[in-house]
């Protein structure tokens, strides 16, 4: 689970920390040079192996100014302005033989940004569900990379400009793993606050970066958490309506929740309010039979809201604890089906509306949750198929973007494959 994000973060964080460390080293070398008498400094300089650097426009990738030949000081005083695309701002210094790599990186980031933007604007069908191979993530990445470099008393600072430049790699890693743009912005701001213009002890940089990132990601879940089993006891019958896009795992999640409730000695009624998709009622009937619970159903094509209403009335009459309403899968762009969903909610007056989203669909999942939230005001989220999601972008984004808690994580196709959401576990699964 989330192994790809873990690996990418590991790599990007390690590079980011090293770059910050490197940056600091450079500053300290300069400081030292000021203290050494001129002649000695020149002799020192000759001993050093100088690299060729050029300033690259981070927008168009063209070379802004060539650095003087080897052996000469590499500090530039040219203004950061690109005559090709008229971009101005922070121009990173890049080694000459790494220019092409840098340009590729620019292109990649621009494409990622464009894609994220397009995904926000274009209403598109969810991607076909391809279940990737599950790679067992290796353990203790960050333990290894945080192993202390000999700590020195010296402290130093990094500038705002330099930070933006260095954050680049981390931004790419987060984008590649489907983290929402809002989430990336938050992480960037948080890290900036921790690192920019603050004295940091040499050798403590990696620890500081990792601790800041952990705190920042942890805060993404700062919404009111719900203990479903406790909340359910507050009313009888307690009615929960499950919504989401096609095939996201609603029916399976309902069966898993029903199983959990039964284990907690709560009685359950299921409502087959997906009267739309062929075999949807039969699918739920199979679960009801297996679990030994009552299913309220009408015919295919009948009014879904009426089914939900009848299920609530049945539960009231039979003194049942919980009603779980299954609904048809729908895209937020299908206005008829969205209206139907609103009607189910209006008529059955659920105590909670739960969005079931596929973790594996990444940004789509986050975007869909947002749209459903706008339509019916969600109370919580179940993130299904986390067992086959290596990226984890939806898991770290969906709660922050909707401001609704993740209640459970679906981790397989069996009834017991439902884990209460646990922030610490999630952080551990991405190596933080
Ligand atoms: N690996 C894995 N598969 C899951 C999980 N949850 C659901 N599935 C599978 O996803 C597929 C679709 O699940 P359903 O429960 O039918 O999805 P749905 O949202 O009810 O689908 P529609 O009613 O067609 O909209 C099934 O093959 C499930 O077994 C999960 O947590 N992990
Ligand atoms: Mg279903």
Tab-separated table of C-alpha atoms and ligand atoms in Angstrom:
chain	number	residue	atom	x	y	z
A	1	UNK	CA	0.000	0.000	0.000
A	2	UNK	CA	1.314	3.449	-1.059
A	3	UNK	CA	4.798	1.967	-1.742
A	4	UNK	CA	5.362	4.119	-4.835
A	5	UNK	CA	4.697	7.342	-2.931
A	6	UNK	CA	6.936	6.100	-0.151
A	7	UNK	CA	9.796	5.452	-2.572
A	8	UNK	CA	9.346	8.701	-4.446
A	9	UNK	CA	9.122	10.728	-1.258
A	10	UNK	CA	12.174	9.005	0.068
A	11	UNK	CA	14.172	9.911	-3.020
A	12	UNK	CA	12.871	13.456	-3.290
A	13	UNK	CA	13.284	14.190	0.407
A	14	UNK	CA	16.774	12.837	0.438
A	15	UNK	CA	17.713	14.998	-2.559
A	16	UNK	CA	15.968	18.038	-1.093
A	17	UNK	CA	17.792	17.661	2.219
A	18	UNK	CA	21.132	17.125	0.466
A	19	UNK	CA	20.570	20.178	-1.725
A	20	UNK	CA	19.767	22.299	1.308
A	21	UNK	CA	22.876	20.934	3.026
A	22	UNK	CA	24.930	21.618	-0.102
A	23	UNK	CA	23.568	25.142	-0.262
A	24	UNK	CA	24.570	25.700	3.307
A	25	UNK	CA	28.050	24.307	2.670
A	26	UNK	CA	28.548	26.772	-0.157
A	27	UNK	CA	27.558	29.657	2.063
A	28	UNK	CA	29.957	28.535	4.737
A	29	UNK	CA	32.835	28.157	2.323
A	30	UNK	CA	32.224	31.748	1.291
A	31	UNK	CA	32.168	32.893	4.878
A	32	UNK	CA	35.484	31.149	5.468
A	33	UNK	CA	37.024	32.680	2.364
A	34	UNK	CA	36.378	36.142	3.761
A	35	UNK	CA	38.554	35.358	6.758
A	36	UNK	CA	41.585	34.021	4.823
A	37	UNK	CA	44.109	36.548	3.549
A	38	UNK	CA	43.747	37.261	-0.196
A	39	UNK	CA	46.823	35.379	-1.421
A	40	UNK	CA	45.973	32.326	0.626
A	41	UNK	CA	42.391	32.446	-0.593
A	42	UNK	CA	43.584	32.497	-4.200
A	43	UNK	CA	45.796	29.490	-3.552
A	44	UNK	CA	42.841	27.682	-1.921
A	45	UNK	CA	40.658	28.529	-4.898
A	46	UNK	CA	43.103	26.997	-7.347
A	47	UNK	CA	43.078	23.756	-5.400
A	48	UNK	CA	39.278	23.508	-5.692
A	49	UNK	CA	37.762	21.751	-8.660
A	50	UNK	CA	35.316	24.223	-10.170
A	51	UNK	CA	32.267	23.113	-12.051
A	52	UNK	CA	30.721	24.894	-14.998
A	53	UNK	CA	27.333	26.290	-14.079
A	54	UNK	CA	24.774	28.129	-16.118
A	55	UNK	CA	21.628	29.897	-15.078
A	56	UNK	CA	18.586	28.311	-16.650
A	57	UNK	CA	15.181	29.874	-17.087
A	58	UNK	CA	12.857	27.628	-15.094
A	59	UNK	CA	10.007	28.482	-17.460
A	60	UNK	CA	11.377	27.905	-20.954
A	61	UNK	CA	14.654	26.142	-20.194
A	62	UNK	CA	16.884	28.482	-22.152
A	63	UNK	CA	20.297	29.450	-20.874
A	64	UNK	CA	20.269	32.855	-19.282
A	65	UNK	CA	23.952	33.572	-18.798
A	66	UNK	CA	27.084	31.486	-19.135
A	67	UNK	CA	29.304	31.267	-16.133
A	68	UNK	CA	32.942	32.207	-16.497
A	69	UNK	CA	35.364	29.401	-17.347
A	70	UNK	CA	36.643	26.828	-14.877
A	71	UNK	CA	38.720	28.139	-12.069
A	72	UNK	CA	36.844	31.394	-11.844
A	73	UNK	CA	34.329	32.279	-9.200
A	74	UNK	CA	30.881	30.915	-9.982
A	75	UNK	CA	28.805	33.535	-8.210
A	76	UNK	CA	26.692	35.501	-10.618
A	77	UNK	CA	25.382	38.992	-10.403
A	78	UNK	CA	23.281	38.991	-13.580
A	79	UNK	CA	19.602	39.786	-13.074
A	80	UNK	CA	17.250	36.822	-13.149
A	81	UNK	CA	15.471	37.685	-16.338
A	82	UNK	CA	14.989	35.551	-19.456
A	83	UNK	CA	15.189	37.417	-22.732
A	84	UNK	CA	13.566	34.490	-24.598
A	85	UNK	CA	10.304	34.258	-22.701
A	86	UNK	CA	10.555	37.390	-20.586
A	87	UNK	CA	10.239	35.367	-17.439
A	88	UNK	CA	11.748	36.770	-14.321
A	89	UNK	CA	12.227	35.215	-10.915
A	90	UNK	CA	14.432	32.553	-9.426
A	91	UNK	CA	16.872	31.082	-11.957
A	92	UNK	CA	18.504	27.926	-10.731
A	93	UNK	CA	22.193	27.331	-11.400
A	94	UNK	CA	22.651	24.077	-13.243
A	95	UNK	CA	25.834	22.199	-14.111
A	96	UNK	CA	26.458	22.331	-17.830
A	97	UNK	CA	26.251	18.600	-18.361
A	98	UNK	CA	22.927	18.479	-16.531
A	99	UNK	CA	21.132	21.063	-18.631
A	100	UNK	CA	19.189	18.523	-20.660
A	101	UNK	CA	18.098	16.675	-17.520
A	102	UNK	CA	16.945	19.951	-16.060
A	103	UNK	CA	14.983	20.801	-19.197
A	104	UNK	CA	13.324	17.412	-19.126
A	105	UNK	CA	12.375	18.057	-15.535
A	106	UNK	CA	10.860	21.433	-16.420
A	107	UNK	CA	8.848	19.807	-19.171
A	108	UNK	CA	7.658	17.074	-16.877
A	109	UNK	CA	6.543	19.484	-14.172
A	110	UNK	CA	4.777	21.724	-16.671
A	111	UNK	CA	2.972	18.674	-18.069
A	112	UNK	CA	2.026	17.516	-14.600
A	113	UNK	CA	0.730	20.968	-13.698
A	114	UNK	CA	-1.238	21.169	-16.939
A	115	UNK	CA	-2.678	17.733	-16.371
A	116	UNK	CA	-3.723	18.586	-12.812
A	117	UNK	CA	-5.335	21.772	-14.113
A	118	UNK	CA	-7.116	19.985	-16.947
A	119	UNK	CA	-8.376	17.311	-14.613
A	120	UNK	CA	-9.963	20.043	-12.544
A	121	UNK	CA	-11.637	21.623	-15.544
A	122	UNK	CA	-12.620	18.722	-17.744
A	123	UNK	CA	-15.358	16.451	-16.605
A	124	UNK	CA	-14.058	13.079	-17.581
A	125	UNK	CA	-14.973	9.425	-17.191
A	126	UNK	CA	-13.120	7.585	-14.451
A	127	UNK	CA	-10.124	5.608	-15.652
A	128	UNK	CA	-10.649	1.889	-16.244
A	129	UNK	CA	-9.815	0.004	-13.131
A	130	UNK	CA	-6.424	-1.520	-13.702
A	131	UNK	CA	-5.216	-3.193	-10.578
A	132	UNK	CA	-1.450	-2.774	-10.419
A	133	UNK	CA	0.921	-5.322	-8.977
A	134	UNK	CA	1.273	-4.972	-5.266
A	135	UNK	CA	4.882	-4.368	-4.381
A	136	UNK	CA	5.773	-4.962	-0.795
A	137	UNK	CA	7.297	-1.715	0.402
A	138	UNK	CA	10.689	-2.035	1.989
A	139	UNK	CA	10.870	-1.156	5.625
A	140	UNK	CA	12.600	1.659	7.407
A	141	UNK	CA	13.541	3.941	4.481
A	142	UNK	CA	13.485	7.072	6.520
A	143	UNK	CA	15.196	5.407	9.435
A	144	UNK	CA	18.111	4.823	7.072
A	145	UNK	CA	18.173	8.233	5.482
A	146	UNK	CA	17.756	10.012	8.771
A	147	UNK	CA	20.799	8.292	10.264
A	148	UNK	CA	22.655	11.213	11.699
A	149	UNK	CA	25.444	12.819	9.810
A	150	UNK	CA	28.001	14.022	12.345
A	151	UNK	CA	26.310	16.957	13.956
A	152	UNK	CA	28.101	20.265	13.960
A	153	UNK	CA	27.426	23.288	16.039
A	154	UNK	CA	27.423	25.583	13.025
A	155	UNK	CA	24.041	26.884	12.000
A	156	UNK	CA	23.012	28.590	8.809
A	157	UNK	CA	20.015	29.818	6.815
A	158	UNK	CA	18.441	29.253	3.432
A	159	UNK	CA	16.720	31.982	1.473
A	160	UNK	CA	13.146	32.098	0.207
A	161	UNK	CA	14.369	32.086	-3.404
A	162	UNK	CA	16.650	29.153	-2.904
A	163	UNK	CA	13.892	27.223	-1.147
A	164	UNK	CA	11.556	27.486	-4.165
A	165	UNK	CA	14.322	26.155	-6.332
A	166	UNK	CA	15.126	23.257	-4.065
A	167	UNK	CA	11.494	22.270	-3.456
A	168	UNK	CA	11.122	21.435	-7.136
A	169	UNK	CA	11.974	17.722	-6.869
A	170	UNK	CA	9.632	17.189	-3.956
A	171	UNK	CA	6.843	18.915	-5.863
A	172	UNK	CA	7.350	16.563	-8.804
A	173	UNK	CA	7.266	13.524	-6.524
A	174	UNK	CA	3.987	14.675	-4.983
A	175	UNK	CA	2.420	15.467	-8.356
A	176	UNK	CA	3.471	12.117	-9.768
A	177	UNK	CA	1.699	10.466	-6.892
A	178	UNK	CA	-1.577	12.293	-7.437
A	179	UNK	CA	-1.415	14.632	-4.491
A	180	UNK	CA	-3.915	17.457	-5.020
A	181	UNK	CA	-2.472	20.850	-5.974
A	182	UNK	CA	-3.922	22.371	-2.773
A	183	UNK	CA	-2.077	19.762	-0.741
A	184	UNK	CA	1.241	20.441	-2.470
A	185	UNK	CA	0.841	24.166	-1.838
A	186	UNK	CA	0.190	23.542	1.840
A	187	UNK	CA	3.209	21.270	2.207
A	188	UNK	CA	5.378	23.828	0.424
A	189	UNK	CA	4.234	26.663	2.672
A	190	UNK	CA	4.736	24.580	5.808
A	191	UNK	CA	8.244	23.490	4.835
A	192	UNK	CA	9.083	27.037	3.873
A	193	UNK	CA	8.035	28.280	7.301
A	194	UNK	CA	10.267	25.705	8.956
A	195	UNK	CA	13.319	26.173	6.774
A	196	UNK	CA	13.536	29.634	5.283
A	197	UNK	CA	15.652	32.186	7.087
A	198	UNK	CA	15.873	29.962	10.125
A	199	UNK	CA	19.180	28.846	11.547
A	200	UNK	CA	19.414	25.069	11.247
A	201	UNK	CA	22.227	23.036	12.723
A	202	UNK	CA	24.366	21.286	10.122
A	203	UNK	CA	23.633	17.583	10.142
A	204	UNK	CA	20.095	18.273	11.393
A	205	UNK	CA	18.691	19.249	8.021
A	206	UNK	CA	17.326	15.890	6.962
A	207	UNK	CA	15.703	15.359	10.346
A	208	UNK	CA	14.220	18.852	10.233
A	209	UNK	CA	12.836	18.336	6.707
A	210	UNK	CA	11.315	14.966	7.546
A	211	UNK	CA	9.815	16.198	10.817
A	212	UNK	CA	8.294	19.210	9.008
A	213	UNK	CA	6.875	17.066	6.237
A	214	UNK	CA	5.393	14.635	8.732
A	215	UNK	CA	3.765	17.481	10.651
A	216	UNK	CA	2.456	19.030	7.452
A	217	UNK	CA	0.947	15.794	6.094
A	218	UNK	CA	-0.426	14.982	9.515
A	219	UNK	CA	-2.292	18.310	9.550
A	220	UNK	CA	-4.028	17.341	6.304
A	221	UNK	CA	-6.309	15.207	8.451
A	222	UNK	CA	-7.191	17.933	10.938
A	223	UNK	CA	-10.935	17.588	10.455
A	224	UNK	CA	-13.386	16.361	13.038
A	225	UNK	CA	-12.957	12.588	13.207
A	226	UNK	CA	-15.967	10.299	13.599
A	227	UNK	CA	-16.105	7.026	15.471
A	228	UNK	CA	-18.879	5.399	13.467
A	229	UNK	CA	-19.631	2.662	15.977
A	230	UNK	CA	-20.083	5.263	18.721
A	231	UNK	CA	-22.069	7.653	16.566
A	232	UNK	CA	-24.475	4.941	15.457
A	233	UNK	CA	-25.571	4.455	19.054
A	234	UNK	CA	-26.873	8.035	19.161
A	235	UNK	CA	-30.079	7.267	17.229
A	236	UNK	CA	-32.279	4.339	16.245
A	237	UNK	CA	-32.508	3.469	13.445
A	238	UNK	CA	-29.306	5.178	12.352
A	239	UNK	CA	-29.481	5.638	8.584
A	240	UNK	CA	-26.402	5.741	6.350
A	241	UNK	CA	-26.553	6.385	2.626
A	242	UNK	CA	-23.571	5.319	0.495
A	243	UNK	CA	-22.805	7.255	-2.681
A	244	UNK	CA	-20.049	7.333	-5.273
A	245	UNK	CA	-19.108	6.763	-8.885
A	246	UNK	CA	-19.633	3.503	-10.766
A	247	UNK	CA	-17.735	0.536	-9.445
A	248	UNK	CA	-16.061	2.431	-6.628
A	249	UNK	CA	-16.857	-0.283	-4.093
A	250	UNK	CA	-20.114	0.976	-2.525
A	251	UNK	CA	-21.917	-2.355	-2.384
A	252	UNK	CA	-18.849	-4.232	-1.156
A	253	UNK	CA	-18.186	-1.551	1.472
A	254	UNK	CA	-21.814	-1.775	2.647
A	255	UNK	CA	-21.412	-5.514	3.121
A	256	UNK	CA	-18.156	-4.909	5.029
A	257	UNK	CA	-19.784	-2.269	7.261
A	258	UNK	CA	-22.803	-4.534	7.857
A	259	UNK	CA	-20.413	-7.311	8.888
A	260	UNK	CA	-18.651	-4.940	11.301
A	261	UNK	CA	-21.942	-3.778	12.813
A	262	UNK	CA	-23.184	-7.336	13.294
A	263	UNK	CA	-19.932	-8.158	15.084
A	264	UNK	CA	-20.686	-5.249	17.384
A	265	UNK	CA	-24.139	-6.636	18.147
A	266	UNK	CA	-26.002	-4.074	16.105
A	267	UNK	CA	-28.927	-5.156	13.898
A	268	UNK	CA	-28.853	-4.130	10.245
A	269	UNK	CA	-31.302	-3.580	7.376
A	270	UNK	CA	-30.020	-3.136	3.838
A	271	UNK	CA	-31.824	-1.020	1.213
A	272	UNK	CA	-31.357	-1.929	-2.461
A	273	UNK	CA	-31.730	1.625	-3.748
A	274	UNK	CA	-29.628	0.893	-6.820
A	275	UNK	CA	-32.584	0.003	-9.016
A	276	UNK	CA	-30.663	1.232	-12.046
A	277	UNK	CA	-27.805	-1.180	-12.793
A	278	UNK	CA	-28.582	-4.702	-13.962
A	279	UNK	CA	-27.899	-7.289	-11.244
A	280	UNK	CA	-27.293	-4.629	-8.563
A	281	UNK	CA	-30.214	-5.887	-6.442
A	282	UNK	CA	-29.130	-9.518	-6.817
A	283	UNK	CA	-25.574	-8.587	-5.817
A	284	UNK	CA	-26.826	-6.996	-2.596
A	285	UNK	CA	-29.211	-9.900	-1.990
A	286	UNK	CA	-26.240	-12.279	-2.063
A	287	UNK	CA	-24.487	-10.244	0.619
A	288	UNK	CA	-27.696	-9.998	2.687
A	289	UNK	CA	-28.105	-13.782	2.557
A	290	UNK	CA	-24.480	-14.400	3.430
A	291	UNK	CA	-24.623	-12.009	6.364
A	292	UNK	CA	-28.116	-13.039	7.431
A	293	UNK	CA	-29.657	-9.561	7.312
A	294	UNK	CA	-32.935	-8.239	5.912
A	295	UNK	CA	-32.872	-6.607	2.464
A	296	UNK	CA	-35.597	-4.202	1.423
A	297	UNK	CA	-35.950	-4.191	-2.357
A	298	UNK	CA	-38.336	-3.217	-5.131
A	299	UNK	CA	-38.158	-3.985	-8.846
A	300	UNK	CA	-35.438	-2.813	-11.207
A	301	UNK	CA	-36.328	0.586	-12.617
A	302	UNK	CA	-38.484	1.516	-9.622
A	303	UNK	CA	-38.081	4.687	-7.558
A	304	UNK	CA	-34.820	4.395	-5.606
A	305	UNK	CA	-35.947	6.948	-3.003
A	306	UNK	CA	-39.041	4.844	-2.251
A	307	UNK	CA	-36.846	1.800	-1.537
A	308	UNK	CA	-34.729	3.807	0.894
A	309	UNK	CA	-37.866	5.205	2.555
A	310	UNK	CA	-39.384	1.720	2.961
A	311	UNK	CA	-36.165	0.405	4.478
A	312	UNK	CA	-36.205	3.159	7.112
A	313	UNK	CA	-39.889	2.468	7.891
A	314	UNK	CA	-39.126	-1.240	8.166
A	315	UNK	CA	-36.249	-0.592	10.573
A	316	UNK	CA	-38.467	1.669	12.700
A	317	UNK	CA	-41.201	-0.945	12.846
A	318	UNK	CA	-38.803	-3.799	13.635
A	319	UNK	CA	-36.659	-1.792	16.047
A	320	UNK	CA	-33.484	-2.300	14.015
A	321	UNK	CA	-30.326	-0.378	14.820
A	322	UNK	CA	-28.961	0.604	11.430
A	323	UNK	CA	-30.141	1.062	7.824
A	324	UNK	CA	-27.487	0.939	5.085
A	325	UNK	CA	-28.686	2.333	1.757
A	326	UNK	CA	-26.934	1.140	-1.404
A	327	UNK	CA	-27.235	3.555	-4.334
A	328	UNK	CA	-26.362	3.363	-8.018
A	329	UNK	CA	-22.944	4.497	-9.204
A	330	UNK	CA	-23.002	7.874	-10.932
A	331	UNK	CA	-20.711	10.542	-12.274
A	332	UNK	CA	-21.053	14.038	-10.895
A	333	UNK	CA	-21.561	15.186	-14.474
A	334	UNK	CA	-24.729	13.095	-14.897
A	335	UNK	CA	-27.284	15.616	-13.726
A	336	UNK	CA	-30.279	13.223	-13.813
A	337	UNK	CA	-28.579	10.700	-11.592
A	338	UNK	CA	-27.290	13.428	-9.290
A	339	UNK	CA	-30.873	14.691	-8.933
A	340	UNK	CA	-31.979	11.126	-8.165
A	341	UNK	CA	-29.307	10.879	-5.466
A	342	UNK	CA	-30.463	14.181	-3.946
A	343	UNK	CA	-34.014	12.815	-3.907
A	344	UNK	CA	-32.916	9.630	-2.072
A	345	UNK	CA	-31.230	11.820	0.544
A	346	UNK	CA	-34.208	14.167	0.784
A	347	UNK	CA	-36.717	11.354	1.270
A	348	UNK	CA	-34.777	8.955	3.486
A	349	UNK	CA	-33.137	11.715	5.581
A	350	UNK	CA	-29.978	9.748	6.379
A	351	UNK	CA	-27.994	10.535	9.509
A	352	UNK	CA	-24.849	10.234	7.435
A	353	UNK	CA	-23.983	10.339	3.756
A	354	UNK	CA	-20.797	8.413	3.048
A	355	UNK	CA	-18.790	8.789	-0.137
A	356	UNK	CA	-17.059	5.625	-1.295
A	357	UNK	CA	-14.082	6.522	-3.472
A	358	UNK	CA	-11.424	4.390	-5.062
A	359	UNK	CA	-8.046	5.273	-3.658
A	360	UNK	CA	-6.444	4.038	-6.869
A	361	UNK	CA	-8.077	6.728	-9.029
A	362	UNK	CA	-5.997	9.428	-7.338
A	363	UNK	CA	-6.942	12.943	-8.352
A	364	UNK	CA	-10.219	11.712	-9.848
A	365	UNK	CA	-11.225	10.346	-6.473
A	366	UNK	CA	-10.460	13.654	-4.754
A	367	UNK	CA	-12.263	15.620	-7.461
A	368	UNK	CA	-15.334	13.338	-7.360
A	369	UNK	CA	-15.507	13.580	-3.579
A	370	UNK	CA	-15.514	17.360	-3.900
A	371	UNK	CA	-18.352	17.303	-6.437
A	372	UNK	CA	-20.465	14.836	-4.435
A	373	UNK	CA	-19.860	16.931	-1.346
A	374	UNK	CA	-21.236	19.960	-3.178
A	375	UNK	CA	-24.319	17.970	-4.245
A	376	UNK	CA	-25.300	16.208	-1.017
A	377	UNK	CA	-22.983	17.411	1.777
A	378	UNK	CA	-21.009	14.344	2.745
A	379	UNK	CA	-20.336	13.321	6.323
A	380	UNK	CA	-17.478	10.940	5.735
A	381	UNK	CA	-15.454	8.961	3.248
A	382	UNK	CA	-14.567	5.328	2.742
A	383	UNK	CA	-11.443	4.939	0.667
A	384	UNK	CA	-11.716	1.588	-1.078
A	385	UNK	CA	-9.024	-0.436	-2.860
A	386	UNK	CA	-6.147	1.048	-0.880
A	387	UNK	CA	-4.614	-2.430	-1.050
A	388	UNK	CA	-3.947	-1.964	-4.763
A	389	UNK	CA	-2.988	1.705	-4.617
A	390	UNK	CA	0.741	2.338	-4.653
A	391	UNK	CA	0.475	6.107	-5.015
A	392	UNK	CA	-1.562	7.285	-2.040
A	393	UNK	CA	-2.269	10.775	-3.399
A	394	UNK	CA	-6.020	10.446	-2.806
A	395	UNK	CA	-5.425	9.213	0.720
A	396	UNK	CA	-3.455	12.307	1.681
A	397	UNK	CA	-5.662	14.722	-0.289
A	398	UNK	CA	-9.327	13.776	-0.065
A	399	UNK	CA	-9.909	14.758	3.543
A	400	UNK	CA	-8.038	18.055	3.222
A	401	UNK	CA	-9.907	19.055	0.063
A	402	UNK	CA	-13.408	18.085	1.277
A	403	UNK	CA	-12.826	18.821	4.982
A	404	UNK	CA	-14.526	15.494	5.739
A	405	UNK	CA	-12.988	12.593	7.648
A	406	UNK	CA	-11.927	9.289	6.147
A	407	UNK	CA	-13.864	6.718	8.162
A	408	UNK	CA	-12.497	3.484	6.802
A	409	UNK	CA	-9.979	2.171	4.317
A	410	UNK	CA	-10.937	-0.780	2.115
A	411	UNK	CA	-8.023	-3.178	1.942
A	412	UNK	CA	-9.376	-6.124	-0.052
A	413	UNK	CA	-12.457	-7.953	-1.209
A	414	UNK	CA	-13.293	-9.878	1.951
A	415	UNK	CA	-15.729	-8.707	4.620
A	416	UNK	CA	-12.961	-8.167	7.149
A	417	UNK	CA	-10.900	-6.042	4.744
A	418	UNK	CA	-12.089	-2.775	6.259
A	419	UNK	CA	-9.759	-0.840	8.547
A	420	UNK	CA	-10.727	2.177	10.611
A	421	UNK	CA	-8.734	5.105	9.252
A	422	UNK	CA	-5.624	5.686	11.288
A	423	UNK	CA	-3.440	8.694	10.559
A	424	UNK	CA	-0.363	7.229	12.201
A	425	UNK	CA	-0.650	4.067	10.127
A	426	UNK	CA	-0.970	6.083	6.951
A	427	UNK	CA	2.080	8.161	7.793
A	428	UNK	CA	4.001	4.992	8.549
A	429	UNK	CA	2.945	3.454	5.229
A	430	UNK	CA	4.535	6.373	3.363
A	431	UNK	CA	7.660	6.147	5.469
A	432	UNK	CA	7.094	9.122	7.787
B	1	LIG	N1	-8.948	-4.932	-4.038
B	1	LIG	C1	-10.099	-4.408	-3.620
B	1	LIG	N2	-11.199	-4.543	-4.366
B	1	LIG	C2	-12.361	-4.002	-3.914
B	1	LIG	C3	-12.419	-3.267	-2.704
B	1	LIG	N3	-13.683	-2.824	-2.550
B	1	LIG	C4	-14.376	-3.267	-3.609
B	1	LIG	N4	-13.603	-3.990	-4.436
B	1	LIG	C5	-13.962	-4.611	-5.716
B	1	LIG	O1	-14.383	-3.626	-6.616
B	1	LIG	C6	-15.358	-4.123	-7.503
B	1	LIG	C7	-16.574	-3.204	-7.528
B	1	LIG	O2	-17.151	-3.215	-6.258
B	1	LIG	P1	-18.688	-2.887	-5.989
B	1	LIG	O3	-18.916	-2.970	-4.526
B	1	LIG	O4	-19.582	-3.710	-6.841
B	1	LIG	O5	-18.735	-1.397	-6.469
B	1	LIG	P2	-20.012	-0.438	-6.575
B	1	LIG	O6	-19.557	0.923	-6.255
B	1	LIG	O7	-21.132	-0.964	-5.782
B	1	LIG	O8	-20.328	-0.550	-8.137
B	1	LIG	P3	-21.652	-0.032	-8.880
B	1	LIG	O9	-22.797	-0.492	-8.081
B	1	LIG	O10	-21.586	-0.677	-10.213
B	1	LIG	O11	-21.561	1.436	-8.978
B	1	LIG	C8	-15.680	-5.524	-6.993
B	1	LIG	O12	-14.992	-6.460	-7.781
B	1	LIG	C9	-15.158	-5.519	-5.574
B	1	LIG	O13	-14.777	-6.800	-5.130
B	1	LIG	C10	-11.198	-3.105	-1.943
B	1	LIG	O14	-11.120	-2.465	-0.888
B	1	LIG	N5	-10.081	-3.699	-2.457
B	2	LIG	MG1	-23.106	-1.321	-6.278
